PDB file of C-alpha atoms and ligand atoms in Angstrom:
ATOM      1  CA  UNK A 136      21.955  60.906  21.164  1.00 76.00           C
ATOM      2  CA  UNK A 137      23.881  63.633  22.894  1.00 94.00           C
ATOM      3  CA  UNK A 138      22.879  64.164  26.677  1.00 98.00           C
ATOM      4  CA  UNK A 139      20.511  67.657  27.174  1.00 98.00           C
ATOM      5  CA  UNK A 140      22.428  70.094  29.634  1.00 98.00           C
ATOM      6  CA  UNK A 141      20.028  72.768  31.064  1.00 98.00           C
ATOM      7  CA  UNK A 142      22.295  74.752  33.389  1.00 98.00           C
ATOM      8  CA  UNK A 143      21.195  77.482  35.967  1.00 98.00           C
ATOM      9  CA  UNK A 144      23.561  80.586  36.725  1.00 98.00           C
ATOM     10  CA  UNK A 145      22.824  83.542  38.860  1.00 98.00           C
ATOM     11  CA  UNK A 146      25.280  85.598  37.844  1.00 98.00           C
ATOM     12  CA  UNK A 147      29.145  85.867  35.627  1.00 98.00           C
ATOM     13  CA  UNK A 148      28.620  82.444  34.187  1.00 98.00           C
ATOM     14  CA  UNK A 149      32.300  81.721  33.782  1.00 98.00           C
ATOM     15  CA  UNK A 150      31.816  77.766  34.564  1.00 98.00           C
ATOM     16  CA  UNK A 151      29.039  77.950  32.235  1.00 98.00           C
ATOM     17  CA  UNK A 152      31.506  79.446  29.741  1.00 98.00           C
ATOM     18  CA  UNK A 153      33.301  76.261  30.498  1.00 98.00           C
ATOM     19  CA  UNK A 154      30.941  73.666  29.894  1.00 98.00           C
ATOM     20  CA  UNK A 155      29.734  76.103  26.225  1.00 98.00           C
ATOM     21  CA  UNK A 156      32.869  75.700  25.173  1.00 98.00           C
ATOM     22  CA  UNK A 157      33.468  72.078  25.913  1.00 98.00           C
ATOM     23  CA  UNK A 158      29.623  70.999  24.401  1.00 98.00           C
ATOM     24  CA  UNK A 159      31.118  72.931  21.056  1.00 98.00           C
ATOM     25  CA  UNK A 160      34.211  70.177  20.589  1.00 97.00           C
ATOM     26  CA  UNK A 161      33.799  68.071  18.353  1.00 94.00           C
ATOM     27  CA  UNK A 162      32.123  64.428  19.538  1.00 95.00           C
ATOM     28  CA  UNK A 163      31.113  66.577  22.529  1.00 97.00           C
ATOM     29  CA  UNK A 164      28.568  63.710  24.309  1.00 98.00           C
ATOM     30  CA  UNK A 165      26.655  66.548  25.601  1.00 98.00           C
ATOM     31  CA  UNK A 166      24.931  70.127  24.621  1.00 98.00           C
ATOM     32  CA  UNK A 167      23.642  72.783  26.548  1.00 98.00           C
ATOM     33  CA  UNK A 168      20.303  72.936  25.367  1.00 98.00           C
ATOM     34  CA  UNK A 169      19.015  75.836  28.334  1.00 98.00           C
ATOM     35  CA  UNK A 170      20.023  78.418  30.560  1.00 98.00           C
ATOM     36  CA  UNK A 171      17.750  79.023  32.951  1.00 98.00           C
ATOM     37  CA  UNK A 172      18.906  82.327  35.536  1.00 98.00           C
ATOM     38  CA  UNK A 173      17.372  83.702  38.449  1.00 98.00           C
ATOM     39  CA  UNK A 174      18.479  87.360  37.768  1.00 98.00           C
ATOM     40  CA  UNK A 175      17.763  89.187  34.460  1.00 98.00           C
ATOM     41  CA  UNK A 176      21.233  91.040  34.842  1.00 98.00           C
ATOM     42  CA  UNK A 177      23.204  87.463  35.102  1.00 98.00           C
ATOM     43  CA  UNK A 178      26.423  87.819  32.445  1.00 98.00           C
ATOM     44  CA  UNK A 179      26.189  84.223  31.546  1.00 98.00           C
ATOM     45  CA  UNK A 180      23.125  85.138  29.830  1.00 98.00           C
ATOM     46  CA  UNK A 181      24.983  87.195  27.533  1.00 98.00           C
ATOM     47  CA  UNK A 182      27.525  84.109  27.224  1.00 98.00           C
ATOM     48  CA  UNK A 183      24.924  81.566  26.570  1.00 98.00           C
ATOM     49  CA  UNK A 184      23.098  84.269  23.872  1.00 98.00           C
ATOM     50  CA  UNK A 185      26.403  84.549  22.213  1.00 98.00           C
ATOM     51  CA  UNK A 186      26.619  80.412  22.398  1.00 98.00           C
ATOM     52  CA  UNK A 187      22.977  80.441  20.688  1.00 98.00           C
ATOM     53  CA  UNK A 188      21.797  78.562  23.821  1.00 98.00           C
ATOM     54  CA  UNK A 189      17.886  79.939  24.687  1.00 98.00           C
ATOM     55  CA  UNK A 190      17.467  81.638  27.670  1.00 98.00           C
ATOM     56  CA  UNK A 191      15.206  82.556  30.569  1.00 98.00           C
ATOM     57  CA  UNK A 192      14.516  84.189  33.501  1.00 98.00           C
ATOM     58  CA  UNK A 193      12.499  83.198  36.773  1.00 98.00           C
ATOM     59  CA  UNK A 194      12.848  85.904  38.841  1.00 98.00           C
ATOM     60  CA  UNK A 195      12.842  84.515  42.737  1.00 96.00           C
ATOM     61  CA  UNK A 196      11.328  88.148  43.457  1.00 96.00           C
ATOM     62  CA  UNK A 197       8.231  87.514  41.615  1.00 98.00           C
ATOM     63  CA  UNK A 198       6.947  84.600  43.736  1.00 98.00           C
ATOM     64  CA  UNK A 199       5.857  84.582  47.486  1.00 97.00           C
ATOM     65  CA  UNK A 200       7.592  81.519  48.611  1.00 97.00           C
ATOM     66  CA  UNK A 201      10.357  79.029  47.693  1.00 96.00           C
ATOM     67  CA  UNK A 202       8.051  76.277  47.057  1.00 97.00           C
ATOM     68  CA  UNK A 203       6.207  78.795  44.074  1.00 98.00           C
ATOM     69  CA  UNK A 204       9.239  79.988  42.808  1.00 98.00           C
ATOM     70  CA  UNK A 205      11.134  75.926  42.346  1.00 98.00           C
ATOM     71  CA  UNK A 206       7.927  74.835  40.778  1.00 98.00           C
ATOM     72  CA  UNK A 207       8.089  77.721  38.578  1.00 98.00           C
ATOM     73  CA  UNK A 208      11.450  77.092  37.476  1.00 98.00           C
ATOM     74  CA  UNK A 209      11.058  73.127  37.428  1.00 98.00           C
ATOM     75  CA  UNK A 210       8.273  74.081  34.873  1.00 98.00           C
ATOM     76  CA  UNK A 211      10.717  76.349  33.146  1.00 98.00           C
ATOM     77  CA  UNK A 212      13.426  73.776  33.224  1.00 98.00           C
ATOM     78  CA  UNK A 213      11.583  70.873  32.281  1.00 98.00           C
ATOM     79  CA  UNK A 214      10.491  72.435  28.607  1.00 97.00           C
ATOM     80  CA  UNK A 215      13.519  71.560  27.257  1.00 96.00           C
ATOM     81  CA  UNK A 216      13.430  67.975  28.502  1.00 98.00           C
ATOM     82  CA  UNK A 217      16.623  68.223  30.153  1.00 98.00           C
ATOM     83  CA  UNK A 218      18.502  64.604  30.983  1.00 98.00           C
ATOM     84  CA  UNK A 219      21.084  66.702  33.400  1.00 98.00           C
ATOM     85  CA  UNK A 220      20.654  70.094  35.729  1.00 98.00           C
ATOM     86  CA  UNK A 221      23.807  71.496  36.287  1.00 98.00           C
ATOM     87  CA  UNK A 222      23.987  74.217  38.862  1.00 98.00           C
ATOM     88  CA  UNK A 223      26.840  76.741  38.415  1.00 98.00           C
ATOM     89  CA  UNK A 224      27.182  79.543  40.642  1.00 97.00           C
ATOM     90  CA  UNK A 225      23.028  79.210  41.526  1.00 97.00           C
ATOM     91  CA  UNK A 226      22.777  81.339  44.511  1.00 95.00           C
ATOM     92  CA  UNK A 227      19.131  80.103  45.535  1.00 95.00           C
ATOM     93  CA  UNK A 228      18.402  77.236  48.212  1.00 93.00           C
ATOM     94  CA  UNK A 229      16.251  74.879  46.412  1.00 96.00           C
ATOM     95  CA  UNK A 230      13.380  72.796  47.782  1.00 97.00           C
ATOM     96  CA  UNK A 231      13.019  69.255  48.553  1.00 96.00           C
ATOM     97  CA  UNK A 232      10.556  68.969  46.076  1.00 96.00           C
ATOM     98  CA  UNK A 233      12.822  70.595  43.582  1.00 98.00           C
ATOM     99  CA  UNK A 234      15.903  67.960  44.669  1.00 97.00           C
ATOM    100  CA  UNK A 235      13.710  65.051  44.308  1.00 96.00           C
ATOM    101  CA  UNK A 236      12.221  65.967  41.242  1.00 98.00           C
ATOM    102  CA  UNK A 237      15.615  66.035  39.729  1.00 98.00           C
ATOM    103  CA  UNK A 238      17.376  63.466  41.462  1.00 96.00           C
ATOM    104  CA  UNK A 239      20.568  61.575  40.453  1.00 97.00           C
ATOM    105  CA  UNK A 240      20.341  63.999  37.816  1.00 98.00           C
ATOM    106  CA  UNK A 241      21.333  67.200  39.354  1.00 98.00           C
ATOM    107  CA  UNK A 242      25.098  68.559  40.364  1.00 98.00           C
ATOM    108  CA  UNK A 243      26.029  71.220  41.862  1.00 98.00           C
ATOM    109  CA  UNK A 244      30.059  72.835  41.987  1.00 98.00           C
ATOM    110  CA  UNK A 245      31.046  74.012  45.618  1.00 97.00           C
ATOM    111  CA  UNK A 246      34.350  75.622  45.828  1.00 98.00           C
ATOM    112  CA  UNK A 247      35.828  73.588  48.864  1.00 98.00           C
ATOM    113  CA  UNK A 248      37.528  70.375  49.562  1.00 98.00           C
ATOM    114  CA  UNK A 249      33.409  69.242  50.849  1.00 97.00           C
ATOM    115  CA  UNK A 250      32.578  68.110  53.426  1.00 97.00           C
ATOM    116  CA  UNK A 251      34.788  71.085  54.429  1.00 97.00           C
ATOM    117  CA  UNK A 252      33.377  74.319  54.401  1.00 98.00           C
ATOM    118  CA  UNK A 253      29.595  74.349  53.270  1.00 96.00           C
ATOM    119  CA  UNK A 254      28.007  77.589  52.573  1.00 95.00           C
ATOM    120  CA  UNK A 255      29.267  80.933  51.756  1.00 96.00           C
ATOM    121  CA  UNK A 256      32.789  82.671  51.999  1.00 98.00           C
ATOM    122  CA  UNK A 257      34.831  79.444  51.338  1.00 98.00           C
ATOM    123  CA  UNK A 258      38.170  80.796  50.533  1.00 98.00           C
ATOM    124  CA  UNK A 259      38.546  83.223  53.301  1.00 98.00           C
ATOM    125  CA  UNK A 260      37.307  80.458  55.750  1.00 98.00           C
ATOM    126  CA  UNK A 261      40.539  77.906  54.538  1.00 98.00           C
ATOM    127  CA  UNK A 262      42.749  81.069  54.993  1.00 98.00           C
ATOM    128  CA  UNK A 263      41.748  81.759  58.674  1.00 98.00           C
ATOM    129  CA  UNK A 264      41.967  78.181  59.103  1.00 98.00           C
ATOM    130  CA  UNK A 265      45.554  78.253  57.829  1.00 98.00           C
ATOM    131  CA  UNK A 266      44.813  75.171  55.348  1.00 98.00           C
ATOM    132  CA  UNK A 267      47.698  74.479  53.556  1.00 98.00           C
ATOM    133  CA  UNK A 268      45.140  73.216  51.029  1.00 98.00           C
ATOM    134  CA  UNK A 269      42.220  74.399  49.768  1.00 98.00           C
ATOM    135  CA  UNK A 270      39.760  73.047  46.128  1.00 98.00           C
ATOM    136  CA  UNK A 271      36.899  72.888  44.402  1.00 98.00           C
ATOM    137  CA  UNK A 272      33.880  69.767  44.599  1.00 98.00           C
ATOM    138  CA  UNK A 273      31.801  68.483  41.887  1.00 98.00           C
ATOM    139  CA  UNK A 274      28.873  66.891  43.662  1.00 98.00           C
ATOM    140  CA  UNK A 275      25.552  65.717  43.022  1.00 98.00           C
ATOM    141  CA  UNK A 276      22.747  67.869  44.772  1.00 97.00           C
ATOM    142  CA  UNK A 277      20.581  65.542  47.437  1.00 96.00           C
ATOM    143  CA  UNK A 278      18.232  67.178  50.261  1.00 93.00           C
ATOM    144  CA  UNK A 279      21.373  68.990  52.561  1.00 89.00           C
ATOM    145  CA  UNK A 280      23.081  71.751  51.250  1.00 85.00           C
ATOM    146  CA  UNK A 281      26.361  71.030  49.883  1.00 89.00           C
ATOM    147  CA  UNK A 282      26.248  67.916  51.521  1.00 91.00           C
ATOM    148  CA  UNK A 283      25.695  65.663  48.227  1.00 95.00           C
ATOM    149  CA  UNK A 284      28.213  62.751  47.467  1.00 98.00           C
ATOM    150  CA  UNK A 285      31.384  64.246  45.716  1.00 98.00           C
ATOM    151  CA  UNK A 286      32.449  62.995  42.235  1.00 98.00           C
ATOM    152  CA  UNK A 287      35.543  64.631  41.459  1.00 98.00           C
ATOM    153  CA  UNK A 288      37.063  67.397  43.785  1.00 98.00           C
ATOM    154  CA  UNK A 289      40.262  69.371  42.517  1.00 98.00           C
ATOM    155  CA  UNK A 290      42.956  70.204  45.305  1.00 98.00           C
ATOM    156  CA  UNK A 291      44.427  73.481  44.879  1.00 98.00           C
ATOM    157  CA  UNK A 292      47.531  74.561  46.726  1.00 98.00           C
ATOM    158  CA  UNK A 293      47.253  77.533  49.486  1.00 98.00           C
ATOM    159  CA  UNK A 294      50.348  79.960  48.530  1.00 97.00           C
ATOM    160  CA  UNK A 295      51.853  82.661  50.831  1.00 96.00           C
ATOM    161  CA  UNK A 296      50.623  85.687  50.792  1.00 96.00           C
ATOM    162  CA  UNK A 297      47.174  84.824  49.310  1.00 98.00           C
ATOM    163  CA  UNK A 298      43.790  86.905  49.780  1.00 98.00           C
ATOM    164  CA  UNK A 299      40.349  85.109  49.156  1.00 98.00           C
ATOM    165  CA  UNK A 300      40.453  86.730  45.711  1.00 98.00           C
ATOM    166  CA  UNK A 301      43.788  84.866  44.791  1.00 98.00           C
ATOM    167  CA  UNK A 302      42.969  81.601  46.332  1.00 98.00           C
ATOM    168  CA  UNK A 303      39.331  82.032  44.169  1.00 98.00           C
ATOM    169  CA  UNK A 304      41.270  82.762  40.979  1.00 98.00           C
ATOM    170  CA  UNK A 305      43.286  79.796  41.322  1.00 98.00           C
ATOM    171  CA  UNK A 306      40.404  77.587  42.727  1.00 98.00           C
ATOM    172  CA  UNK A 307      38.651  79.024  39.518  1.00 98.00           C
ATOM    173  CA  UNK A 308      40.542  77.906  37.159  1.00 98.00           C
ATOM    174  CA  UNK A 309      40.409  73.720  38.083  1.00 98.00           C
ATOM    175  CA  UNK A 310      36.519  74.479  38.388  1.00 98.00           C
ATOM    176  CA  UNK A 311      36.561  75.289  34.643  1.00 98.00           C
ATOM    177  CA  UNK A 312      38.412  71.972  34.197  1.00 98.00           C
ATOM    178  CA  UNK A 313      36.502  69.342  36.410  1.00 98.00           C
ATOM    179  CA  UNK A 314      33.311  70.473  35.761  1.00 98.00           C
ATOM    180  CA  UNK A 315      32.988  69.692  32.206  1.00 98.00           C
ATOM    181  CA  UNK A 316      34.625  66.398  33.164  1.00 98.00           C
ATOM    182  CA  UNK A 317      32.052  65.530  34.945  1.00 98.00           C
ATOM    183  CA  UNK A 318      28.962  66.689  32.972  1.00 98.00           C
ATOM    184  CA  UNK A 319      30.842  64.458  29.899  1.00 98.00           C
ATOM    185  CA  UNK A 320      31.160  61.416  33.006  1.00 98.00           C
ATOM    186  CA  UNK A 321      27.261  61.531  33.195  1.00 98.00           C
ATOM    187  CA  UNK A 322      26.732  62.124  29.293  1.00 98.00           C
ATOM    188  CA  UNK A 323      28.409  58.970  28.126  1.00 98.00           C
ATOM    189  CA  UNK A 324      26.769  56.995  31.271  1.00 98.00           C
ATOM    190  CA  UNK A 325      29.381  56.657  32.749  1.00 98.00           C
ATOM    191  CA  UNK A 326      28.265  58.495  36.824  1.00 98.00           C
ATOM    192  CA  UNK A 327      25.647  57.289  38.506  1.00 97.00           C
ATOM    193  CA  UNK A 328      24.148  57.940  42.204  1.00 96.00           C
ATOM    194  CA  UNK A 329      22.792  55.652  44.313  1.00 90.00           C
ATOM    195  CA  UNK A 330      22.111  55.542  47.956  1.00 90.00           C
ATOM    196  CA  UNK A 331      23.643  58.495  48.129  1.00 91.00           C
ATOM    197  CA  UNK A 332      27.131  57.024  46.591  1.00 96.00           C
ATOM    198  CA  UNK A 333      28.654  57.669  43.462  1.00 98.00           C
ATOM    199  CA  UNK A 334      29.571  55.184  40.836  1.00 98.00           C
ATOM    200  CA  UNK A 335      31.743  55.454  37.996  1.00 98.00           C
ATOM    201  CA  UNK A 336      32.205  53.030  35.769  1.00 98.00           C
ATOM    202  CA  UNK A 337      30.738  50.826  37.854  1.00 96.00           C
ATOM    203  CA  UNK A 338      32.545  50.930  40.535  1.00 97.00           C
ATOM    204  CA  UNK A 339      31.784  52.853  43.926  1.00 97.00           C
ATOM    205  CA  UNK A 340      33.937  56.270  44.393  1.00 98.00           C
ATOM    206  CA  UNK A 341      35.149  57.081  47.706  1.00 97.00           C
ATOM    207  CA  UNK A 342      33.638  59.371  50.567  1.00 96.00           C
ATOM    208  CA  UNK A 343      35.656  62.472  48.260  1.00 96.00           C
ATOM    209  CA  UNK A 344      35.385  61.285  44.931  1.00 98.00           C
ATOM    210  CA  UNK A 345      37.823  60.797  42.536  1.00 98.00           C
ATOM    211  CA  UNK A 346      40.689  63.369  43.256  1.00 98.00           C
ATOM    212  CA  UNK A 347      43.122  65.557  40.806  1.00 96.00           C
ATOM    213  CA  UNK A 348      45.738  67.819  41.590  1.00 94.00           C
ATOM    214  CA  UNK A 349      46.164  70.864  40.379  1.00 83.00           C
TER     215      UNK A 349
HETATM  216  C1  LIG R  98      31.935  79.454  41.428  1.00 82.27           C
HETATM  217  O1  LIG R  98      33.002  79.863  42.203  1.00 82.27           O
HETATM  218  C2  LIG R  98      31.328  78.204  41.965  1.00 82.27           C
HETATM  219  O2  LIG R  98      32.221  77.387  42.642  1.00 82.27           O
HETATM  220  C3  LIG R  98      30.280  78.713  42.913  1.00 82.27           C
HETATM  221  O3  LIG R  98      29.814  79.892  42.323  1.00 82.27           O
HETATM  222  C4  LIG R  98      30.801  80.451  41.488  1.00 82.27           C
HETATM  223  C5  LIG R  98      30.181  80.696  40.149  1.00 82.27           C
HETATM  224  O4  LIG R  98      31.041  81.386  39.284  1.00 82.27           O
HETATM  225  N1  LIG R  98      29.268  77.711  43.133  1.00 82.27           N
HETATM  226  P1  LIG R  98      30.644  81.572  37.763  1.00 82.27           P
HETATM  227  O5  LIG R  98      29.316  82.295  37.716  1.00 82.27           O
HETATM  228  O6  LIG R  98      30.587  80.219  37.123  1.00 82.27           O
HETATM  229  O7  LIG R  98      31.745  82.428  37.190  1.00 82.27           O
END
């Protein structure tokens, strides 16, 4: 039976694009069965519409604390029995309660080499660093923000001459590659975590997970 996807978005939806369009090849070991967003105005609405995928909204401004507005959307999530929560571009910190109810089966994308660089404004933080290399990490989603075990992290090199906006373009474009990779990993069994490590195919990753170049 194919793996259920439910994937929340906050806003363009272009990794969500990515995973649509992989879910529609054929023997695809997944489908994205939801898309859940927490603003009405989010384009990947429109995308997942256009994919046939149902939709919904849980508004973060309708509820009076974070602990209201995760059950909510747990609640929201959970009606289409979901086997994987992907998170892509989800700009809400979610609860402890929310993590654990979803645990080992719940990823998140972070565009840095993690542990490098948690939290906002990624890009421009490499280039004031002068990195000479800069990526994108596929992780699963524990209790610290962006601080869940990496599976696969994509290293992207820094170029002279680049703004944030470049770097993000070209970060962009592995995200749209190793993200589906991962979501099929988990669909045909193949990722696990435990004790905050990350198997695949039985065997334990290391600290960064598996690495690709792009
Ligand atoms: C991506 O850059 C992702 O790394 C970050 O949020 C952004 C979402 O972009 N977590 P999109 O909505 O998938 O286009």
């Amino acid at each position: 039976m194919s793996c259920r996807v439910a994937v929340l978005i906050s806003g363009s939806g272009s990794n969500l694009q990515a995973l649509l369009d992989a879910a529609a090849q054929e023997d695809a070991p997944f489908s994205v069965t939801a898309v859940v967003s927490n603003k009405a105005d989010a384009y990947g609405l429109t995308r997942a519409e256009q994919a046939g995928v149902p939709t919904s909204v849980v508004n973060h401004r309708d509820y009076s604390s974070r602990e209201t507005f995760d059950h909510a959307l747990i609640e929201e999530i959970d009606k289409c029995k979901p086997d994987l929560v992907v998170l892509a571009g989800f700009m809400r910190i979610l609860t402890p309660d929310f993590v654990r109810h979803y645990n080992g089966r719940l990823i998140n994308i972070h565009p840095s080499l993690l542990p490098k660089y948690q939290g906002l404004h990624t890009h421009k933080r490499a280039l004031e660093a002068g990195d000479k290399e800069h990526g994108v990490t596929v992780h699963f989603v524990t209790e610290e923000l962006d601080g869940g075990p990496p599976i696969v992290q994509a290293i992207v090199p820094v170029k002279e001459g680049d703004t944030p906006e470049l770097l993000a373009k070209r970060v962009q474009v592995q995200e749209h590659i190793i993200y589906p990779m991962a979501v099929t990993w988990f669909a045909q069994q193949r990722l696990q975590m435990a004790d905050d490590r990350v198997q695949l195919d039985g065997e334990l990753l290391p600290h960064h997970g598996v690495q690709v170049s792009a």
